[in-house]
Amino acid sequence: MNRPDPEHPQHPERRPRQPAPAETSRGTAVAADEYAAQRRVRHFITRQQARRFLSEVNYPHRIHPALVPGVSVEDQKVRYGVDRGVVVAVGALIIGFVVWGALSPQQVFDVSGAALSWVMENLGWIFNVIAIGMVLVLLVLAFSRYGKIPLGLDGEEPEYGTASWAAMLFGAGIGIGIIFFGPYEPLTYYLSPRPGAPYDAGSIAAMKGAIAQSALHWGLNAWAIYAIVGLAVAYVSFRRGRVPLMSAIVSGLWGGDSSSLPSRIIDGLAIIATLFGTAASLGIGAMQIARGVEIVTGLGTAGNGAAMGIIMVLTIGTIASAVSGVNRGIRWLSNINMTLALALAVFIFVVGPAIFLLNIIPGAITEYFGTLPAMLGANMSEGEDMQAFLSSWTSFYWAWWVSWAPFVGVFTAKISRGRTIRQFVLGVLLIPSSIIVLAFAVLGGTAIWLQRRASELDAAGNTVGIADPDLAIAPDGTIDSLPLPAEIFFAVIDQLPGSVVISAIVIIMLGIFFITSADSASLVNSQLSQQGNPSPRRLITAFWVLCMAGIAVVILQFGGENALKGLQNLIVVTALPFAVILILMVVALVKELRNDPMIIRGHYQDVAIENAVKVGVAEYGDHFALSVEPTSTDSEFATGAEFDSTAAEVTDWYVRTDEEGNPVEYDYETGQYLSEGGAEQPGTGPERESSGDSPQG
């Protein structure tokens, strides 16, 4: 038997002695204890340094800007009051305009027409930039790190459930414009396409192209303009604690406040834009009501005199609503109108050309996305025909939506508290625009179908003549023979079953739209002229109702087709200043979002985890855990080494003030203001108000 070689390295006597398990445990424990002791020393030193730093830094209310949960305007101490300067200045301008229009309407028409031509030739590109740029900005915000920021306090739940919120957004897309332009606009494009469009008038392709062109004007781009204002208002009011004024968003660019002269000018321009934009809807609504009454009753043509009488009657009803403060009734009327509008669209779809619509709508949607670059790329440099088209349609619509933006924006902000930026953007862009585009497809598609039914078609389905002029909407197949825009809806309904009853219902709907739109718009204007007061004085609200009615009367005095042209002139010219403010608003919003507490925390998180993982892998390989411990301020591992948490731009905004604007102490743990002696005081901000009123009825 072979014996092991005692000189072999693996001989038991030559192997190094292995420590016993107990000895290994004792050695590991000693090393761990020594390491823990060193950590405690380092931790004690760095914590002392950190505490010294925190004691030396005078954060407002002793809270780091990354930990502020947000500030709601309702929790602020705000003293509201009438801004007499804004009311007097804007009121005088509007009264002067109404007097001028009453005494010399033709002169107003000529001057506004010349102003429109100059604006379109030299500054029309601004409206195109806004229509395209707002969609891009909103999508970037929604799908970037900013998308998770709530429009409210950290952890705050949405004020309305998803279904209710979607229903109210749907209501925001229902108004006079759908009934007035719904059949008129697509039929016009079918008979007279956009210059340079890849289809001929009356062709098969023109059917889809006409609906796609209408979708451009009333869809995503329109709601992007509303959404950017709504997003900015909701953010500064429910997250930054500022009053819901247009100036409260923009004034941060120059370090001013809402009481400065530039800020008051901004709010004044917002009021002017809203007055003219809403008055335009009231004017065309009155025209359509008057024409509907003539058709239903058979009383004959009364002209715009009847429309002016209707404006007077409905204005009295609006003022009664505004001064009564009975919001429940307006909300009830709004809900009835939304139901009637939905029922009307379903009725026309069912009794009209349902199969035709089912076939054309998907194709029109495809056409919309396929031709979107060409439609958005149309510009004033492409000749006189294109300039005339854009002035009458695309650029006019962009200007109209800009003028409606303060109004609809405040409404969408009001109902979206607690939503994240991503939810807000996707909801406001997609929900109402989808509904309104479908409504245009149904109304416009029906009008086109009726026109084609009365036409002579070639083998390919293209129009070559008119077979039955009595049944055609345009008897000679051109836009020159179209009825007045206010009549086209009734001309379409007249060829469907139950036309008399439907026409009467539509007249009632238009009257309700008039009252609810004027009431809601005047309320927003009243807030803008009363420093953002959520419960503005009713007499001021009534005054703005009268101003809108006066502008609508001036528009109607142009008469006939000139009334629509005058509407376009006035809207584009008065919306231009607010278009510039809208661009400044985007810049100001992005600037504030960059310093939101959630974004600051996200920055700390990214830096801290990246540094910790690098150190952990370098020192311990695969097996390590993260821990939080203070570092020296100049350490390379300090999370906020490159961030100045004491800078005014990240701390000034959450300084609480009293009604006079003087700083006061606030305890974020209890949510209470502190008196001079340190005792807690309850917040004195106004109670939160919410309303389901639709801005357009």
PDB file of C-alpha atoms in Angstrom, residues 89-365:
ATOM      1  CA  ALA A  89     -59.868 100.530 -20.666  1.00  0.00           C
ATOM      2  CA  VAL A  90     -61.301  97.433 -22.362  1.00  0.00           C
ATOM      3  CA  GLY A  91     -64.879  98.562 -21.807  1.00  0.00           C
ATOM      4  CA  ALA A  92     -64.192 101.947 -23.392  1.00  0.00           C
ATOM      5  CA  LEU A  93     -62.564 100.310 -26.423  1.00  0.00           C
ATOM      6  CA  ILE A  94     -65.489  97.939 -26.949  1.00  0.00           C
ATOM      7  CA  ILE A  95     -68.135 100.634 -26.466  1.00  0.00           C
ATOM      8  CA  GLY A  96     -66.260 102.877 -28.890  1.00  0.00           C
ATOM      9  CA  PHE A  97     -66.114 100.053 -31.439  1.00  0.00           C
ATOM     10  CA  VAL A  98     -69.847  99.312 -31.089  1.00  0.00           C
ATOM     11  CA  VAL A  99     -70.732 102.994 -31.549  1.00  0.00           C
ATOM     12  CA  TRP A 100     -68.472 103.191 -34.592  1.00  0.00           C
ATOM     13  CA  GLY A 101     -70.044 100.060 -36.047  1.00  0.00           C
ATOM     14  CA  ALA A 102     -73.564 101.317 -35.415  1.00  0.00           C
ATOM     15  CA  LEU A 103     -72.885 104.678 -37.076  1.00  0.00           C
ATOM     16  CA  SER A 104     -70.696 103.515 -39.953  1.00  0.00           C
ATOM     17  CA  PRO A 105     -70.785  99.728 -40.450  1.00  0.00           C
ATOM     18  CA  GLN A 106     -69.387  99.901 -43.984  1.00  0.00           C
ATOM     19  CA  GLN A 107     -66.388 101.868 -42.781  1.00  0.00           C
ATOM     20  CA  VAL A 108     -65.732  99.256 -40.091  1.00  0.00           C
ATOM     21  CA  PHE A 109     -66.000  96.541 -42.737  1.00  0.00           C
ATOM     22  CA  ASP A 110     -63.577  98.304 -45.082  1.00  0.00           C
ATOM     23  CA  VAL A 111     -61.022  99.125 -42.381  1.00  0.00           C
ATOM     24  CA  SER A 112     -61.137  95.622 -40.903  1.00  0.00           C
ATOM     25  CA  GLY A 113     -60.805  94.152 -44.400  1.00  0.00           C
ATOM     26  CA  ALA A 114     -57.693  96.212 -45.092  1.00  0.00           C
ATOM     27  CA  ALA A 115     -56.284  95.226 -41.703  1.00  0.00           C
ATOM     28  CA  LEU A 116     -56.999  91.561 -42.452  1.00  0.00           C
ATOM     29  CA  SER A 117     -55.123  91.743 -45.756  1.00  0.00           C
ATOM     30  CA  TRP A 118     -52.086  93.307 -44.091  1.00  0.00           C
ATOM     31  CA  VAL A 119     -52.081  90.809 -41.230  1.00  0.00           C
ATOM     32  CA  MET A 120     -52.402  87.827 -43.546  1.00  0.00           C
ATOM     33  CA  GLU A 121     -49.675  88.975 -45.929  1.00  0.00           C
ATOM     34  CA  ASN A 122     -47.176  89.889 -43.212  1.00  0.00           C
ATOM     35  CA  LEU A 123     -48.063  87.971 -40.050  1.00  0.00           C
ATOM     36  CA  GLY A 124     -50.309  85.120 -41.127  1.00  0.00           C
ATOM     37  CA  TRP A 125     -47.423  82.723 -40.565  1.00  0.00           C
ATOM     38  CA  ILE A 126     -47.772  83.277 -36.801  1.00  0.00           C
ATOM     39  CA  PHE A 127     -51.112  81.468 -36.782  1.00  0.00           C
ATOM     40  CA  ASN A 128     -49.660  78.565 -38.773  1.00  0.00           C
ATOM     41  CA  VAL A 129     -46.725  78.288 -36.384  1.00  0.00           C
ATOM     42  CA  ILE A 130     -49.132  78.165 -33.450  1.00  0.00           C
ATOM     43  CA  ALA A 131     -51.406  75.556 -35.046  1.00  0.00           C
ATOM     44  CA  ILE A 132     -48.489  73.248 -35.833  1.00  0.00           C
ATOM     45  CA  GLY A 133     -46.233  74.066 -32.909  1.00  0.00           C
ATOM     46  CA  MET A 134     -48.789  73.593 -30.134  1.00  0.00           C
ATOM     47  CA  VAL A 135     -49.449  69.999 -31.145  1.00  0.00           C
ATOM     48  CA  LEU A 136     -45.731  69.205 -31.113  1.00  0.00           C
ATOM     49  CA  VAL A 137     -45.126  70.958 -27.789  1.00  0.00           C
ATOM     50  CA  LEU A 138     -47.994  69.160 -26.095  1.00  0.00           C
ATOM     51  CA  LEU A 139     -46.950  65.728 -27.349  1.00  0.00           C
ATOM     52  CA  VAL A 140     -43.365  66.314 -26.205  1.00  0.00           C
ATOM     53  CA  LEU A 141     -44.581  67.372 -22.756  1.00  0.00           C
ATOM     54  CA  ALA A 142     -46.963  64.417 -22.507  1.00  0.00           C
ATOM     55  CA  PHE A 143     -44.414  61.734 -23.385  1.00  0.00           C
ATOM     56  CA  SER A 144     -41.393  63.250 -21.654  1.00  0.00           C
ATOM     57  CA  ARG A 145     -40.519  63.256 -17.959  1.00  0.00           C
ATOM     58  CA  TYR A 146     -42.939  66.170 -17.530  1.00  0.00           C
ATOM     59  CA  GLY A 147     -45.905  63.958 -18.382  1.00  0.00           C
ATOM     60  CA  LYS A 148     -46.101  62.510 -14.870  1.00  0.00           C
ATOM     61  CA  ILE A 149     -46.407  65.913 -13.162  1.00  0.00           C
ATOM     62  CA  PRO A 150     -49.879  66.255 -11.601  1.00  0.00           C
ATOM     63  CA  LEU A 151     -52.052  69.300 -12.136  1.00  0.00           C
ATOM     64  CA  GLY A 152     -52.521  69.526  -8.406  1.00  0.00           C
ATOM     65  CA  LEU A 153     -50.797  68.529  -5.181  1.00  0.00           C
ATOM     66  CA  ASP A 154     -48.697  65.379  -4.880  1.00  0.00           C
ATOM     67  CA  GLY A 155     -50.979  62.406  -4.384  1.00  0.00           C
ATOM     68  CA  GLU A 156     -54.143  64.385  -5.144  1.00  0.00           C
ATOM     69  CA  GLU A 157     -56.822  62.337  -6.855  1.00  0.00           C
ATOM     70  CA  PRO A 158     -58.605  63.682  -9.956  1.00  0.00           C
ATOM     71  CA  GLU A 159     -61.592  65.811  -9.025  1.00  0.00           C
ATOM     72  CA  TYR A 160     -63.796  64.032 -11.568  1.00  0.00           C
ATOM     73  CA  GLY A 161     -63.902  60.403 -12.585  1.00  0.00           C
ATOM     74  CA  THR A 162     -62.657  59.513 -16.036  1.00  0.00           C
ATOM     75  CA  ALA A 163     -66.159  59.044 -17.490  1.00  0.00           C
ATOM     76  CA  SER A 164     -67.454  62.372 -16.131  1.00  0.00           C
ATOM     77  CA  TRP A 165     -64.299  64.166 -17.233  1.00  0.00           C
ATOM     78  CA  ALA A 166     -64.579  62.752 -20.747  1.00  0.00           C
ATOM     79  CA  ALA A 167     -68.253  63.741 -20.900  1.00  0.00           C
ATOM     80  CA  MET A 168     -67.428  67.329 -19.941  1.00  0.00           C
ATOM     81  CA  LEU A 169     -64.640  67.474 -22.514  1.00  0.00           C
ATOM     82  CA  PHE A 170     -67.157  66.190 -25.030  1.00  0.00           C
ATOM     83  CA  GLY A 171     -69.429  69.069 -24.037  1.00  0.00           C
ATOM     84  CA  ALA A 172     -66.606  71.503 -24.700  1.00  0.00           C
ATOM     85  CA  GLY A 173     -66.654  70.468 -28.354  1.00  0.00           C
ATOM     86  CA  ILE A 174     -70.363  71.035 -28.897  1.00  0.00           C
ATOM     87  CA  GLY A 175     -71.534  74.458 -29.961  1.00  0.00           C
ATOM     88  CA  ILE A 176     -73.071  76.745 -32.528  1.00  0.00           C
ATOM     89  CA  GLY A 177     -70.158  76.196 -34.909  1.00  0.00           C
ATOM     90  CA  ILE A 178     -71.046  72.545 -35.543  1.00  0.00           C
ATOM     91  CA  ILE A 179     -74.559  73.343 -36.695  1.00  0.00           C
ATOM     92  CA  PHE A 180     -73.536  76.401 -38.720  1.00  0.00           C
ATOM     93  CA  PHE A 181     -70.405  75.032 -40.406  1.00  0.00           C
ATOM     94  CA  GLY A 182     -71.100  71.265 -40.169  1.00  0.00           C
ATOM     95  CA  PRO A 183     -72.800  70.821 -43.573  1.00  0.00           C
ATOM     96  CA  TYR A 184     -71.617  74.116 -45.094  1.00  0.00           C
ATOM     97  CA  GLU A 185     -67.854  73.714 -44.858  1.00  0.00           C
ATOM     98  CA  PRO A 186     -67.350  70.162 -46.257  1.00  0.00           C
ATOM     99  CA  LEU A 187     -69.829  70.850 -49.077  1.00  0.00           C
ATOM    100  CA  THR A 188     -67.911  74.009 -49.970  1.00  0.00           C
ATOM    101  CA  TYR A 189     -64.618  72.098 -50.191  1.00  0.00           C
ATOM    102  CA  TYR A 190     -66.309  69.395 -52.278  1.00  0.00           C
ATOM    103  CA  LEU A 191     -67.483  71.982 -54.796  1.00  0.00           C
ATOM    104  CA  SER A 192     -64.362  74.173 -54.562  1.00  0.00           C
ATOM    105  CA  PRO A 193     -61.283  72.353 -53.196  1.00  0.00           C
ATOM    106  CA  ARG A 194     -58.283  74.022 -51.614  1.00  0.00           C
ATOM    107  CA  PRO A 195     -55.962  75.477 -54.279  1.00  0.00           C
ATOM    108  CA  GLY A 196     -53.392  72.836 -55.136  1.00  0.00           C
ATOM    109  CA  ALA A 197     -55.453  69.999 -53.642  1.00  0.00           C
ATOM    110  CA  PRO A 198     -54.780  66.630 -55.350  1.00  0.00           C
ATOM    111  CA  TYR A 199     -58.393  66.229 -56.505  1.00  0.00           C
ATOM    112  CA  ASP A 200     -60.928  68.010 -58.699  1.00  0.00           C
ATOM    113  CA  ALA A 201     -64.202  69.601 -57.663  1.00  0.00           C
ATOM    114  CA  GLY A 202     -67.082  67.131 -57.541  1.00  0.00           C
ATOM    115  CA  SER A 203     -64.831  64.090 -57.872  1.00  0.00           C
ATOM    116  CA  ILE A 204     -64.809  60.876 -55.857  1.00  0.00           C
ATOM    117  CA  ALA A 205     -61.571  61.961 -54.187  1.00  0.00           C
ATOM    118  CA  ALA A 206     -63.100  65.332 -53.333  1.00  0.00           C
ATOM    119  CA  MET A 207     -65.586  63.647 -50.984  1.00  0.00           C
ATOM    120  CA  LYS A 208     -62.854  62.366 -48.704  1.00  0.00           C
ATOM    121  CA  GLY A 209     -60.702  65.442 -49.178  1.00  0.00           C
ATOM    122  CA  ALA A 210     -63.525  67.784 -48.147  1.00  0.00           C
ATOM    123  CA  ILE A 211     -64.098  65.989 -44.850  1.00  0.00           C
ATOM    124  CA  ALA A 212     -60.346  65.748 -44.236  1.00  0.00           C
ATOM    125  CA  GLN A 213     -59.956  69.505 -44.760  1.00  0.00           C
ATOM    126  CA  SER A 214     -62.734  70.152 -42.241  1.00  0.00           C
ATOM    127  CA  ALA A 215     -61.096  67.757 -39.789  1.00  0.00           C
ATOM    128  CA  LEU A 216     -57.903  69.787 -40.048  1.00  0.00           C
ATOM    129  CA  HIS A 217     -59.707  72.949 -38.969  1.00  0.00           C
ATOM    130  CA  TRP A 218     -61.762  71.459 -36.127  1.00  0.00           C
ATOM    131  CA  GLY A 219     -59.583  68.600 -34.910  1.00  0.00           C
ATOM    132  CA  LEU A 220     -56.227  68.151 -33.192  1.00  0.00           C
ATOM    133  CA  ASN A 221     -54.716  71.506 -34.127  1.00  0.00           C
ATOM    134  CA  ALA A 222     -57.718  73.424 -32.827  1.00  0.00           C
ATOM    135  CA  TRP A 223     -57.747  71.588 -29.519  1.00  0.00           C
ATOM    136  CA  ALA A 224     -53.999  71.922 -29.124  1.00  0.00           C
ATOM    137  CA  ILE A 225     -54.485  75.698 -28.993  1.00  0.00           C
ATOM    138  CA  TYR A 226     -57.123  75.294 -26.281  1.00  0.00           C
ATOM    139  CA  ALA A 227     -55.095  72.668 -24.444  1.00  0.00           C
ATOM    140  CA  ILE A 228     -51.935  74.732 -24.078  1.00  0.00           C
ATOM    141  CA  VAL A 229     -53.872  77.493 -22.315  1.00  0.00           C
ATOM    142  CA  GLY A 230     -55.776  74.990 -20.188  1.00  0.00           C
ATOM    143  CA  LEU A 231     -52.574  73.204 -19.227  1.00  0.00           C
ATOM    144  CA  ALA A 232     -50.839  76.430 -18.253  1.00  0.00           C
ATOM    145  CA  VAL A 233     -53.813  77.691 -16.227  1.00  0.00           C
ATOM    146  CA  ALA A 234     -54.263  74.358 -14.424  1.00  0.00           C
ATOM    147  CA  TYR A 235     -50.555  74.091 -13.623  1.00  0.00           C
ATOM    148  CA  VAL A 236     -50.069  77.592 -12.215  1.00  0.00           C
ATOM    149  CA  SER A 237     -53.363  77.472 -10.281  1.00  0.00           C
ATOM    150  CA  PHE A 238     -53.404  73.963  -8.818  1.00  0.00           C
ATOM    151  CA  ARG A 239     -49.657  73.300  -8.647  1.00  0.00           C
ATOM    152  CA  ARG A 240     -48.060  76.724  -8.215  1.00  0.00           C
ATOM    153  CA  GLY A 241     -50.796  78.504  -6.255  1.00  0.00           C
ATOM    154  CA  ARG A 242     -51.325  81.480  -8.552  1.00  0.00           C
ATOM    155  CA  VAL A 243     -54.607  83.009  -9.645  1.00  0.00           C
ATOM    156  CA  PRO A 244     -55.979  81.751 -12.994  1.00  0.00           C
ATOM    157  CA  LEU A 245     -55.017  84.759 -15.086  1.00  0.00           C
ATOM    158  CA  MET A 246     -53.232  84.766 -18.423  1.00  0.00           C
ATOM    159  CA  SER A 247     -50.743  87.211 -16.914  1.00  0.00           C
ATOM    160  CA  ALA A 248     -50.022  84.866 -13.998  1.00  0.00           C
ATOM    161  CA  ILE A 249     -48.521  82.446 -16.520  1.00  0.00           C
ATOM    162  CA  VAL A 250     -46.479  84.873 -18.615  1.00  0.00           C
ATOM    163  CA  SER A 251     -45.333  87.397 -15.997  1.00  0.00           C
ATOM    164  CA  GLY A 252     -42.730  84.965 -14.642  1.00  0.00           C
ATOM    165  CA  LEU A 253     -40.641  85.618 -17.749  1.00  0.00           C
ATOM    166  CA  TRP A 254     -39.782  89.102 -16.520  1.00  0.00           C
ATOM    167  CA  GLY A 255     -40.178  88.578 -12.798  1.00  0.00           C
ATOM    168  CA  GLY A 256     -43.341  90.636 -12.559  1.00  0.00           C
ATOM    169  CA  ASP A 257     -46.713  89.944 -10.994  1.00  0.00           C
ATOM    170  CA  SER A 258     -50.326  90.211 -12.099  1.00  0.00           C
ATOM    171  CA  SER A 259     -50.626  93.789 -10.865  1.00  0.00           C
ATOM    172  CA  SER A 260     -47.918  95.206 -13.129  1.00  0.00           C
ATOM    173  CA  LEU A 261     -48.816  97.186 -16.248  1.00  0.00           C
ATOM    174  CA  PRO A 262     -47.591  94.531 -18.733  1.00  0.00           C
ATOM    175  CA  SER A 263     -49.604  91.886 -16.869  1.00  0.00           C
ATOM    176  CA  ARG A 264     -52.768  93.961 -16.961  1.00  0.00           C
ATOM    177  CA  ILE A 265     -52.296  94.583 -20.678  1.00  0.00           C
ATOM    178  CA  ILE A 266     -52.030  90.816 -21.225  1.00  0.00           C
ATOM    179  CA  ASP A 267     -55.276  90.172 -19.346  1.00  0.00           C
ATOM    180  CA  GLY A 268     -56.946  93.008 -21.249  1.00  0.00           C
ATOM    181  CA  LEU A 269     -55.910  91.521 -24.597  1.00  0.00           C
ATOM    182  CA  ALA A 270     -57.232  88.123 -23.485  1.00  0.00           C
ATOM    183  CA  ILE A 271     -60.595  89.719 -22.672  1.00  0.00           C
ATOM    184  CA  ILE A 272     -60.729  91.472 -26.055  1.00  0.00           C
ATOM    185  CA  ALA A 273     -59.899  88.264 -27.950  1.00  0.00           C
ATOM    186  CA  THR A 274     -62.545  86.335 -26.015  1.00  0.00           C
ATOM    187  CA  LEU A 275     -65.179  89.037 -26.545  1.00  0.00           C
ATOM    188  CA  PHE A 276     -64.752  89.059 -30.317  1.00  0.00           C
ATOM    189  CA  GLY A 277     -64.355  85.286 -30.622  1.00  0.00           C
ATOM    190  CA  THR A 278     -67.498  84.570 -28.620  1.00  0.00           C
ATOM    191  CA  ALA A 279     -69.454  87.413 -30.240  1.00  0.00           C
ATOM    192  CA  ALA A 280     -68.741  85.803 -33.616  1.00  0.00           C
ATOM    193  CA  SER A 281     -70.439  82.605 -32.465  1.00  0.00           C
ATOM    194  CA  LEU A 282     -73.362  84.572 -31.066  1.00  0.00           C
ATOM    195  CA  GLY A 283     -73.702  86.500 -34.334  1.00  0.00           C
ATOM    196  CA  ILE A 284     -73.797  83.452 -36.598  1.00  0.00           C
ATOM    197  CA  GLY A 285     -76.050  81.677 -34.098  1.00  0.00           C
ATOM    198  CA  ALA A 286     -78.561  84.536 -34.222  1.00  0.00           C
ATOM    199  CA  MET A 287     -78.398  84.556 -38.032  1.00  0.00           C
ATOM    200  CA  GLN A 288     -79.160  80.841 -38.135  1.00  0.00           C
ATOM    201  CA  ILE A 289     -81.963  81.073 -35.578  1.00  0.00           C
ATOM    202  CA  ALA A 290     -83.579  83.890 -37.556  1.00  0.00           C
ATOM    203  CA  ARG A 291     -83.344  81.960 -40.808  1.00  0.00           C
ATOM    204  CA  GLY A 292     -84.685  78.808 -39.137  1.00  0.00           C
ATOM    205  CA  VAL A 293     -87.688  80.683 -37.761  1.00  0.00           C
ATOM    206  CA  GLU A 294     -88.408  82.060 -41.234  1.00  0.00           C
ATOM    207  CA  ILE A 295     -88.247  78.581 -42.793  1.00  0.00           C
ATOM    208  CA  VAL A 296     -90.281  76.815 -40.098  1.00  0.00           C
ATOM    209  CA  THR A 297     -92.992  79.478 -39.828  1.00  0.00           C
ATOM    210  CA  GLY A 298     -93.057  80.481 -43.484  1.00  0.00           C
ATOM    211  CA  LEU A 299     -93.034  84.164 -42.557  1.00  0.00           C
ATOM    212  CA  GLY A 300     -90.676  85.108 -45.352  1.00  0.00           C
ATOM    213  CA  THR A 301     -87.263  86.722 -45.262  1.00  0.00           C
ATOM    214  CA  ALA A 302     -86.815  89.291 -42.508  1.00  0.00           C
ATOM    215  CA  GLY A 303     -83.081  89.856 -42.961  1.00  0.00           C
ATOM    216  CA  ASN A 304     -80.605  90.510 -40.203  1.00  0.00           C
ATOM    217  CA  GLY A 305     -83.110  92.738 -38.407  1.00  0.00           C
ATOM    218  CA  ALA A 306     -84.731  89.611 -37.024  1.00  0.00           C
ATOM    219  CA  ALA A 307     -81.329  88.293 -35.977  1.00  0.00           C
ATOM    220  CA  MET A 308     -80.646  91.517 -34.063  1.00  0.00           C
ATOM    221  CA  GLY A 309     -83.984  91.155 -32.301  1.00  0.00           C
ATOM    222  CA  ILE A 310     -83.061  87.581 -31.383  1.00  0.00           C
ATOM    223  CA  ILE A 311     -79.745  88.807 -29.978  1.00  0.00           C
ATOM    224  CA  MET A 312     -81.588  91.314 -27.793  1.00  0.00           C
ATOM    225  CA  VAL A 313     -83.981  88.693 -26.422  1.00  0.00           C
ATOM    226  CA  LEU A 314     -81.282  86.082 -25.788  1.00  0.00           C
ATOM    227  CA  THR A 315     -78.974  88.693 -24.249  1.00  0.00           C
ATOM    228  CA  ILE A 316     -81.668  89.526 -21.708  1.00  0.00           C
ATOM    229  CA  GLY A 317     -81.917  85.833 -20.892  1.00  0.00           C
ATOM    230  CA  THR A 318     -78.143  85.590 -20.569  1.00  0.00           C
ATOM    231  CA  ILE A 319     -77.959  88.590 -18.230  1.00  0.00           C
ATOM    232  CA  ALA A 320     -80.747  87.126 -16.111  1.00  0.00           C
ATOM    233  CA  SER A 321     -78.742  83.924 -15.876  1.00  0.00           C
ATOM    234  CA  ALA A 322     -75.496  85.761 -15.106  1.00  0.00           C
ATOM    235  CA  VAL A 323     -76.883  87.938 -12.297  1.00  0.00           C
ATOM    236  CA  SER A 324     -79.040  85.206 -10.764  1.00  0.00           C
ATOM    237  CA  GLY A 325     -76.065  83.017  -9.977  1.00  0.00           C
ATOM    238  CA  VAL A 326     -78.154  79.935 -10.660  1.00  0.00           C
ATOM    239  CA  ASN A 327     -75.415  77.760 -12.165  1.00  0.00           C
ATOM    240  CA  ARG A 328     -77.458  74.623 -11.690  1.00  0.00           C
ATOM    241  CA  GLY A 329     -79.938  75.759 -14.353  1.00  0.00           C
ATOM    242  CA  ILE A 330     -77.189  76.546 -16.870  1.00  0.00           C
ATOM    243  CA  ARG A 331     -75.586  73.179 -16.223  1.00  0.00           C
ATOM    244  CA  TRP A 332     -78.953  71.510 -16.690  1.00  0.00           C
ATOM    245  CA  LEU A 333     -79.490  73.324 -20.002  1.00  0.00           C
ATOM    246  CA  SER A 334     -75.963  72.393 -21.122  1.00  0.00           C
ATOM    247  CA  ASN A 335     -76.575  68.723 -20.439  1.00  0.00           C
ATOM    248  CA  ILE A 336     -79.899  68.839 -22.311  1.00  0.00           C
ATOM    249  CA  ASN A 337     -78.205  70.466 -25.270  1.00  0.00           C
ATOM    250  CA  MET A 338     -75.436  67.880 -25.382  1.00  0.00           C
ATOM    251  CA  THR A 339     -78.061  65.136 -25.363  1.00  0.00           C
ATOM    252  CA  LEU A 340     -80.029  66.842 -28.142  1.00  0.00           C
ATOM    253  CA  ALA A 341     -76.870  67.347 -30.222  1.00  0.00           C
ATOM    254  CA  LEU A 342     -75.937  63.684 -29.897  1.00  0.00           C
ATOM    255  CA  ALA A 343     -79.491  62.618 -30.729  1.00  0.00           C
ATOM    256  CA  LEU A 344     -79.481  64.930 -33.774  1.00  0.00           C
ATOM    257  CA  ALA A 345     -76.275  63.398 -35.132  1.00  0.00           C
ATOM    258  CA  VAL A 346     -77.633  59.868 -34.589  1.00  0.00           C
ATOM    259  CA  PHE A 347     -80.930  60.796 -36.249  1.00  0.00           C
ATOM    260  CA  ILE A 348     -79.253  62.235 -39.340  1.00  0.00           C
ATOM    261  CA  PHE A 349     -76.989  59.193 -39.528  1.00  0.00           C
ATOM    262  CA  VAL A 350     -79.886  56.731 -39.289  1.00  0.00           C
ATOM    263  CA  VAL A 351     -82.412  58.406 -41.597  1.00  0.00           C
ATOM    264  CA  GLY A 352     -79.729  59.748 -43.908  1.00  0.00           C
ATOM    265  CA  PRO A 353     -77.121  57.927 -45.992  1.00  0.00           C
ATOM    266  CA  ALA A 354     -75.855  55.593 -43.266  1.00  0.00           C
ATOM    267  CA  ILE A 355     -74.083  53.166 -45.607  1.00  0.00           C
ATOM    268  CA  PHE A 356     -72.474  56.018 -47.524  1.00  0.00           C
ATOM    269  CA  LEU A 357     -71.202  57.542 -44.268  1.00  0.00           C
ATOM    270  CA  LEU A 358     -69.910  54.219 -42.937  1.00  0.00           C
ATOM    271  CA  ASN A 359     -67.892  53.823 -46.121  1.00  0.00           C
ATOM    272  CA  ILE A 360     -66.553  57.354 -46.415  1.00  0.00           C
ATOM    273  CA  ILE A 361     -65.608  58.134 -42.800  1.00  0.00           C
ATOM    274  CA  PRO A 362     -62.706  55.625 -42.553  1.00  0.00           C
ATOM    275  CA  GLY A 363     -61.437  56.805 -45.926  1.00  0.00           C
ATOM    276  CA  ALA A 364     -61.685  60.437 -44.863  1.00  0.00           C
ATOM    277  CA  ILE A 365     -59.670  59.703 -41.711  1.00  0.00           C
TER     278      ILE A 365
END
